[in-house]
PDB file of C-alpha atoms in Angstrom:
ATOM      1  CA  SER A 193      36.522 318.132 147.182  1.00  0.00           C
ATOM      2  CA  GLN A 194      33.108 316.579 147.457  1.00  0.00           C
ATOM      3  CA  GLN A 195      33.808 315.326 150.949  1.00  0.00           C
ATOM      4  CA  GLY A 196      31.163 316.068 153.531  1.00  0.00           C
ATOM      5  CA  GLU A 197      32.183 317.842 156.719  1.00  0.00           C
ATOM      6  CA  GLU A 198      30.225 317.225 159.891  1.00  0.00           C
ATOM      7  CA  ASP A 199      29.594 319.854 162.530  1.00  0.00           C
ATOM      8  CA  PRO A 200      29.999 319.956 165.474  1.00  0.00           C
ATOM      9  CA  GLN A 201      32.986 317.645 165.926  1.00  0.00           C
ATOM     10  CA  ALA A 202      31.676 316.654 169.344  1.00  0.00           C
ATOM     11  CA  LEU A 203      28.293 316.888 171.049  1.00  0.00           C
ATOM     12  CA  SER A 204      27.387 316.024 174.629  1.00  0.00           C
ATOM     13  CA  ILE A 205      23.745 315.916 175.775  1.00  0.00           C
ATOM     14  CA  GLN A 206      21.489 314.378 178.413  1.00  0.00           C
ATOM     15  CA  GLU A 207      19.249 311.419 177.737  1.00  0.00           C
ATOM     16  CA  GLY A 208      15.869 312.570 176.450  1.00  0.00           C
ATOM     17  CA  GLU A 209      17.228 315.652 174.711  1.00  0.00           C
ATOM     18  CA  ASN A 210      17.377 316.047 170.960  1.00  0.00           C
ATOM     19  CA  ALA A 211      20.692 315.897 169.107  1.00  0.00           C
ATOM     20  CA  THR A 212      21.306 317.794 165.900  1.00  0.00           C
ATOM     21  CA  MET A 213      24.357 317.446 163.731  1.00  0.00           C
ATOM     22  CA  ASN A 214      25.088 319.017 160.393  1.00  0.00           C
ATOM     23  CA  CYS A 215      26.909 318.129 157.225  1.00  0.00           C
ATOM     24  CA  SER A 216      28.181 320.574 154.626  1.00  0.00           C
ATOM     25  CA  TYR A 217      29.631 319.783 151.240  1.00  0.00           C
ATOM     26  CA  LYS A 218      31.078 321.723 148.332  1.00  0.00           C
ATOM     27  CA  THR A 219      29.937 320.254 145.025  1.00  0.00           C
ATOM     28  CA  SER A 220      26.604 319.039 143.682  1.00  0.00           C
ATOM     29  CA  ILE A 221      25.450 315.640 144.838  1.00  0.00           C
ATOM     30  CA  ASN A 222      22.980 312.964 143.808  1.00  0.00           C
ATOM     31  CA  ASN A 223      22.397 311.676 147.310  1.00  0.00           C
ATOM     32  CA  LEU A 224      23.641 311.934 150.862  1.00  0.00           C
ATOM     33  CA  GLN A 225      23.860 309.130 153.392  1.00  0.00           C
ATOM     34  CA  TRP A 226      24.214 309.139 157.154  1.00  0.00           C
ATOM     35  CA  TYR A 227      26.055 306.385 159.021  1.00  0.00           C
ATOM     36  CA  ARG A 228      26.651 305.606 162.695  1.00  0.00           C
ATOM     37  CA  GLN A 229      29.804 304.082 164.148  1.00  0.00           C
ATOM     38  CA  ASN A 230      30.049 302.685 167.655  1.00  0.00           C
ATOM     39  CA  SER A 231      33.513 302.930 169.185  1.00  0.00           C
ATOM     40  CA  GLY A 232      36.033 300.741 167.356  1.00  0.00           C
ATOM     41  CA  ARG A 233      33.385 299.096 165.191  1.00  0.00           C
ATOM     42  CA  GLY A 234      32.254 299.301 161.584  1.00  0.00           C
ATOM     43  CA  LEU A 235      29.830 301.878 160.241  1.00  0.00           C
ATOM     44  CA  VAL A 236      26.111 301.183 160.065  1.00  0.00           C
ATOM     45  CA  HIS A 237      23.944 302.823 157.417  1.00  0.00           C
ATOM     46  CA  LEU A 238      21.127 304.934 158.880  1.00  0.00           C
ATOM     47  CA  ILE A 239      19.388 306.754 156.077  1.00  0.00           C
ATOM     48  CA  LEU A 240      19.823 307.968 152.495  1.00  0.00           C
ATOM     49  CA  ILE A 241      18.289 311.142 151.128  1.00  0.00           C
ATOM     50  CA  ARG A 242      18.272 311.937 147.420  1.00  0.00           C
ATOM     51  CA  SER A 243      18.974 315.363 145.975  1.00  0.00           C
ATOM     52  CA  ASN A 244      15.307 315.848 145.007  1.00  0.00           C
ATOM     53  CA  GLU A 245      14.121 315.158 148.565  1.00  0.00           C
ATOM     54  CA  ARG A 246      14.020 317.751 151.325  1.00  0.00           C
ATOM     55  CA  GLU A 247      13.218 315.673 154.382  1.00  0.00           C
ATOM     56  CA  LYS A 248      13.174 312.038 155.386  1.00  0.00           C
ATOM     57  CA  HIS A 249      12.234 310.208 158.579  1.00  0.00           C
ATOM     58  CA  SER A 250      13.201 306.870 160.037  1.00  0.00           C
ATOM     59  CA  GLY A 251      12.029 306.152 163.573  1.00  0.00           C
ATOM     60  CA  ARG A 252      13.595 308.796 165.839  1.00  0.00           C
ATOM     61  CA  LEU A 253      15.784 310.072 163.004  1.00  0.00           C
ATOM     62  CA  ARG A 254      14.946 313.047 160.831  1.00  0.00           C
ATOM     63  CA  VAL A 255      17.213 314.095 157.984  1.00  0.00           C
ATOM     64  CA  THR A 256      16.891 317.299 155.995  1.00  0.00           C
ATOM     65  CA  LEU A 257      18.701 318.332 152.848  1.00  0.00           C
ATOM     66  CA  ASP A 258      19.113 321.856 151.519  1.00  0.00           C
ATOM     67  CA  THR A 259      20.864 321.658 148.174  1.00  0.00           C
ATOM     68  CA  SER A 260      20.914 325.447 147.800  1.00  0.00           C
ATOM     69  CA  LYS A 261      23.015 325.696 150.956  1.00  0.00           C
ATOM     70  CA  LYS A 262      24.816 322.419 150.274  1.00  0.00           C
ATOM     71  CA  SER A 263      24.009 321.160 153.733  1.00  0.00           C
ATOM     72  CA  SER A 264      22.166 318.391 155.528  1.00  0.00           C
ATOM     73  CA  SER A 265      21.173 317.867 159.121  1.00  0.00           C
ATOM     74  CA  LEU A 266      20.517 314.759 161.173  1.00  0.00           C
ATOM     75  CA  LEU A 267      18.163 315.106 164.134  1.00  0.00           C
ATOM     76  CA  ILE A 268      17.903 312.363 166.733  1.00  0.00           C
ATOM     77  CA  THR A 269      14.860 312.933 168.934  1.00  0.00           C
ATOM     78  CA  ALA A 270      14.489 311.757 172.534  1.00  0.00           C
ATOM     79  CA  SER A 271      18.069 310.533 172.616  1.00  0.00           C
ATOM     80  CA  ARG A 272      19.133 307.450 174.551  1.00  0.00           C
ATOM     81  CA  ALA A 273      22.473 306.419 176.026  1.00  0.00           C
ATOM     82  CA  ALA A 274      22.633 303.769 173.278  1.00  0.00           C
ATOM     83  CA  ASP A 275      22.768 306.574 170.690  1.00  0.00           C
ATOM     84  CA  THR A 276      26.301 307.369 171.886  1.00  0.00           C
ATOM     85  CA  ALA A 277      28.427 306.935 168.760  1.00  0.00           C
ATOM     86  CA  SER A 278      30.101 308.817 165.936  1.00  0.00           C
ATOM     87  CA  TYR A 279      27.908 309.936 163.074  1.00  0.00           C
ATOM     88  CA  PHE A 280      29.178 310.379 159.521  1.00  0.00           C
ATOM     89  CA  CYS A 281      27.694 311.851 156.392  1.00  0.00           C
ATOM     90  CA  ALA A 282      28.709 310.465 153.023  1.00  0.00           C
ATOM     91  CA  THR A 283      28.051 312.341 149.822  1.00  0.00           C
ATOM     92  CA  GLY A 284      27.396 310.646 146.499  1.00  0.00           C
ATOM     93  CA  GLY A 285      27.916 312.667 143.348  1.00  0.00           C
ATOM     94  CA  GLY A 286      29.532 311.974 140.008  1.00  0.00           C
ATOM     95  CA  SER A 287      31.618 309.199 141.492  1.00  0.00           C
ATOM     96  CA  TYR A 288      29.883 306.031 142.552  1.00  0.00           C
ATOM     97  CA  ILE A 289      31.901 305.957 145.763  1.00  0.00           C
ATOM     98  CA  PRO A 290      30.427 307.789 148.748  1.00  0.00           C
ATOM     99  CA  THR A 291      32.923 310.171 150.374  1.00  0.00           C
ATOM    100  CA  PHE A 292      32.976 310.360 154.157  1.00  0.00           C
ATOM    101  CA  GLY A 293      33.732 313.243 156.516  1.00  0.00           C
ATOM    102  CA  ARG A 294      35.470 313.188 159.912  1.00  0.00           C
ATOM    103  CA  GLY A 295      32.266 312.582 161.833  1.00  0.00           C
ATOM    104  CA  THR A 296      30.459 314.029 164.860  1.00  0.00           C
ATOM    105  CA  SER A 297      31.118 312.302 168.155  1.00  0.00           C
ATOM    106  CA  LEU A 298      27.870 312.174 170.168  1.00  0.00           C
ATOM    107  CA  ILE A 299      27.792 311.353 173.872  1.00  0.00           C
ATOM    108  CA  VAL A 300      24.410 310.868 175.520  1.00  0.00           C
ATOM    109  CA  HIS A 301      24.589 310.895 179.308  1.00  0.00           C
ATOM    110  CA  PRO A 302      22.091 308.680 181.163  1.00  0.00           C
TER     111      PRO A 302
ATOM    112  CA  GLU B  86      25.707 291.524 162.499  1.00  0.00           C
ATOM    113  CA  THR B  87      25.905 293.211 159.108  1.00  0.00           C
ATOM    114  CA  GLY B  88      26.770 290.113 157.070  1.00  0.00           C
ATOM    115  CA  VAL B  89      30.366 291.259 156.623  1.00  0.00           C
ATOM    116  CA  THR B  90      33.038 289.576 158.726  1.00  0.00           C
ATOM    117  CA  GLN B  91      36.665 290.518 159.175  1.00  0.00           C
ATOM    118  CA  THR B  92      39.560 288.580 160.659  1.00  0.00           C
ATOM    119  CA  PRO B  93      41.579 289.066 162.675  1.00  0.00           C
ATOM    120  CA  ARG B  94      39.906 291.709 164.830  1.00  0.00           C
ATOM    121  CA  HIS B  95      43.223 292.815 166.293  1.00  0.00           C
ATOM    122  CA  LEU B  96      46.713 292.505 164.848  1.00  0.00           C
ATOM    123  CA  VAL B  97      50.092 293.615 166.138  1.00  0.00           C
ATOM    124  CA  MET B  98      52.950 293.304 163.710  1.00  0.00           C
ATOM    125  CA  GLY B  99      56.528 294.411 163.370  1.00  0.00           C
ATOM    126  CA  MET B 100      57.704 296.469 160.425  1.00  0.00           C
ATOM    127  CA  THR B 101      59.389 293.469 158.813  1.00  0.00           C
ATOM    128  CA  ASN B 102      56.423 291.088 159.128  1.00  0.00           C
ATOM    129  CA  LYS B 103      54.041 289.941 156.420  1.00  0.00           C
ATOM    130  CA  LYS B 104      50.407 289.483 157.361  1.00  0.00           C
ATOM    131  CA  SER B 105      47.014 289.421 155.685  1.00  0.00           C
ATOM    132  CA  LEU B 106      43.610 290.804 156.598  1.00  0.00           C
ATOM    133  CA  LYS B 107      40.560 288.856 155.489  1.00  0.00           C
ATOM    134  CA  CYS B 108      37.061 290.054 154.709  1.00  0.00           C
ATOM    135  CA  GLU B 109      34.068 287.917 153.804  1.00  0.00           C
ATOM    136  CA  GLN B 110      30.562 289.020 152.890  1.00  0.00           C
ATOM    137  CA  HIS B 111      27.531 286.752 153.017  1.00  0.00           C
ATOM    138  CA  LEU B 112      25.169 289.160 151.264  1.00  0.00           C
ATOM    139  CA  GLY B 113      25.625 288.270 147.606  1.00  0.00           C
ATOM    140  CA  HIS B 114      27.030 291.732 146.895  1.00  0.00           C
ATOM    141  CA  ASN B 115      29.096 292.529 143.828  1.00  0.00           C
ATOM    142  CA  ALA B 116      31.258 295.376 145.181  1.00  0.00           C
ATOM    143  CA  MET B 117      33.768 295.304 148.029  1.00  0.00           C
ATOM    144  CA  TYR B 118      35.905 298.046 149.551  1.00  0.00           C
ATOM    145  CA  TRP B 119      38.885 298.548 151.862  1.00  0.00           C
ATOM    146  CA  TYR B 120      39.004 301.693 154.019  1.00  0.00           C
ATOM    147  CA  LYS B 121      41.593 302.999 156.474  1.00  0.00           C
ATOM    148  CA  GLN B 122      40.393 304.910 159.533  1.00  0.00           C
ATOM    149  CA  SER B 123      42.947 306.885 161.539  1.00  0.00           C
ATOM    150  CA  ALA B 124      42.155 309.038 164.538  1.00  0.00           C
ATOM    151  CA  LYS B 125      40.713 312.452 163.670  1.00  0.00           C
ATOM    152  CA  LYS B 126      40.929 311.865 159.915  1.00  0.00           C
ATOM    153  CA  PRO B 127      38.201 311.191 157.381  1.00  0.00           C
ATOM    154  CA  LEU B 128      37.634 307.637 156.350  1.00  0.00           C
ATOM    155  CA  GLU B 129      40.169 306.952 153.582  1.00  0.00           C
ATOM    156  CA  LEU B 130      39.103 304.769 150.683  1.00  0.00           C
ATOM    157  CA  MET B 131      41.936 302.436 149.696  1.00  0.00           C
ATOM    158  CA  PHE B 132      40.631 299.944 147.131  1.00  0.00           C
ATOM    159  CA  VAL B 133      37.378 299.089 145.378  1.00  0.00           C
ATOM    160  CA  TYR B 134      36.521 295.828 143.647  1.00  0.00           C
ATOM    161  CA  SER B 135      33.533 295.112 141.444  1.00  0.00           C
ATOM    162  CA  LEU B 136      32.913 291.521 140.387  1.00  0.00           C
ATOM    163  CA  GLU B 137      36.488 290.680 141.392  1.00  0.00           C
ATOM    164  CA  GLU B 138      37.998 293.433 139.227  1.00  0.00           C
ATOM    165  CA  ARG B 139      39.850 296.296 140.901  1.00  0.00           C
ATOM    166  CA  VAL B 140      38.203 299.538 139.843  1.00  0.00           C
ATOM    167  CA  GLU B 141      39.857 302.038 142.146  1.00  0.00           C
ATOM    168  CA  ASN B 142      43.229 302.371 143.811  1.00  0.00           C
ATOM    169  CA  ASN B 143      43.605 305.637 145.690  1.00  0.00           C
ATOM    170  CA  SER B 144      47.373 306.098 145.549  1.00  0.00           C
ATOM    171  CA  VAL B 145      47.910 303.501 148.221  1.00  0.00           C
ATOM    172  CA  PRO B 146      51.541 302.553 148.939  1.00  0.00           C
ATOM    173  CA  SER B 147      52.632 299.254 147.425  1.00  0.00           C
ATOM    174  CA  ARG B 148      53.196 297.788 150.893  1.00  0.00           C
ATOM    175  CA  PHE B 149      49.412 297.262 150.833  1.00  0.00           C
ATOM    176  CA  SER B 150      48.366 294.655 148.275  1.00  0.00           C
ATOM    177  CA  PRO B 151      44.693 293.724 147.805  1.00  0.00           C
ATOM    178  CA  GLU B 152      43.360 290.454 146.461  1.00  0.00           C
ATOM    179  CA  CYS B 153      39.800 289.529 145.511  1.00  0.00           C
ATOM    180  CA  PRO B 154      39.647 285.832 144.562  1.00  0.00           C
ATOM    181  CA  ASN B 155      35.843 285.850 144.276  1.00  0.00           C
ATOM    182  CA  SER B 156      32.993 288.247 144.937  1.00  0.00           C
ATOM    183  CA  SER B 157      32.594 287.068 148.537  1.00  0.00           C
ATOM    184  CA  HIS B 158      36.181 287.396 149.711  1.00  0.00           C
ATOM    185  CA  LEU B 159      38.615 290.267 149.906  1.00  0.00           C
ATOM    186  CA  PHE B 160      42.133 290.236 151.319  1.00  0.00           C
ATOM    187  CA  LEU B 161      44.611 292.948 152.187  1.00  0.00           C
ATOM    188  CA  HIS B 162      48.183 291.703 152.217  1.00  0.00           C
ATOM    189  CA  LEU B 163      50.579 293.721 154.352  1.00  0.00           C
ATOM    190  CA  HIS B 164      54.369 293.813 154.234  1.00  0.00           C
ATOM    191  CA  THR B 165      57.090 296.120 155.554  1.00  0.00           C
ATOM    192  CA  LEU B 166      54.548 298.465 157.111  1.00  0.00           C
ATOM    193  CA  GLN B 167      55.358 301.703 158.914  1.00  0.00           C
ATOM    194  CA  PRO B 168      54.129 302.817 162.358  1.00  0.00           C
ATOM    195  CA  GLU B 169      51.907 305.422 160.672  1.00  0.00           C
ATOM    196  CA  ASP B 170      49.994 302.545 159.070  1.00  0.00           C
ATOM    197  CA  SER B 171      48.540 301.713 162.487  1.00  0.00           C
ATOM    198  CA  ALA B 172      44.788 302.255 162.139  1.00  0.00           C
ATOM    199  CA  LEU B 173      41.402 300.564 161.967  1.00  0.00           C
ATOM    200  CA  TYR B 174      41.000 298.834 158.602  1.00  0.00           C
ATOM    201  CA  LEU B 175      37.408 298.482 157.519  1.00  0.00           C
ATOM    202  CA  CYS B 176      35.973 296.309 154.808  1.00  0.00           C
ATOM    203  CA  ALA B 177      32.610 297.081 153.249  1.00  0.00           C
ATOM    204  CA  SER B 178      30.381 295.700 150.533  1.00  0.00           C
ATOM    205  CA  SER B 179      27.461 296.996 148.504  1.00  0.00           C
ATOM    206  CA  GLN B 180      25.035 295.435 146.069  1.00  0.00           C
ATOM    207  CA  ASP B 181      26.917 297.028 143.234  1.00  0.00           C
ATOM    208  CA  LEU B 182      28.723 300.240 142.383  1.00  0.00           C
ATOM    209  CA  ARG B 183      25.741 302.272 141.294  1.00  0.00           C
ATOM    210  CA  GLN B 184      24.888 305.243 143.445  1.00  0.00           C
ATOM    211  CA  GLY B 185      22.286 304.909 146.100  1.00  0.00           C
ATOM    212  CA  TYR B 186      23.279 301.509 147.381  1.00  0.00           C
ATOM    213  CA  GLU B 187      24.240 301.553 151.017  1.00  0.00           C
ATOM    214  CA  GLN B 188      27.490 300.079 152.171  1.00  0.00           C
ATOM    215  CA  TYR B 189      27.620 297.306 154.752  1.00  0.00           C
ATOM    216  CA  PHE B 190      30.704 297.445 156.922  1.00  0.00           C
ATOM    217  CA  GLY B 191      32.559 294.761 158.822  1.00  0.00           C
ATOM    218  CA  PRO B 192      33.690 295.321 162.416  1.00  0.00           C
ATOM    219  CA  GLY B 193      37.214 296.229 161.337  1.00  0.00           C
ATOM    220  CA  THR B 194      40.722 295.029 162.102  1.00  0.00           C
ATOM    221  CA  ARG B 195      42.652 297.152 164.610  1.00  0.00           C
ATOM    222  CA  LEU B 196      46.224 297.104 163.304  1.00  0.00           C
ATOM    223  CA  THR B 197      49.201 298.194 165.362  1.00  0.00           C
ATOM    224  CA  VAL B 198      52.610 298.374 163.705  1.00  0.00           C
ATOM    225  CA  THR B 199      55.516 298.348 166.147  1.00  0.00           C
TER     226      THR B 199
END
């Protein structure tokens, strides 16, 4: 299965700390996307990284991709209570449909 | 707001009822999707439409029936559902089906089957 799997399943930190979550997948990909979902709401696209890229930044977000290890990480720096949400990776490979994992639930305590 | 709206936001229905979920996108996108999200499970892709043609149907039971009358609207018709069908149903759209285009999600319909 090409489905990404996020790790850890849950993460609890204090405001101001950095949050790191990981995504592993099994087959080759063309790109990997990260999404955020606030409780009971739809997903919001955060960032896309292509297979020929190793690192990408967007504001307080930093995404890395290691295709040799078939893994990606999402780093949120200087976290805020508003970052509390679930974070999903979605892998894009031969199929045009991104495949989502179960997500990492992040809680940022004020 | 993502430009994708879903109605109703909450729905409670009995197993013998017939209801429909509606999704509308105001983004001029060509592809639309239905997903099912159950607790502690990956997001499950149900149906994909491109330019009003169904291009994917992931072994979804026939009690779920999609309809895409035009590229801006997507419906999910429900009948004789089971309690295990209770979930958050998410609609999404993307510019088209080629890889690399992000998906824009609606807020979802929370469905409870009693």
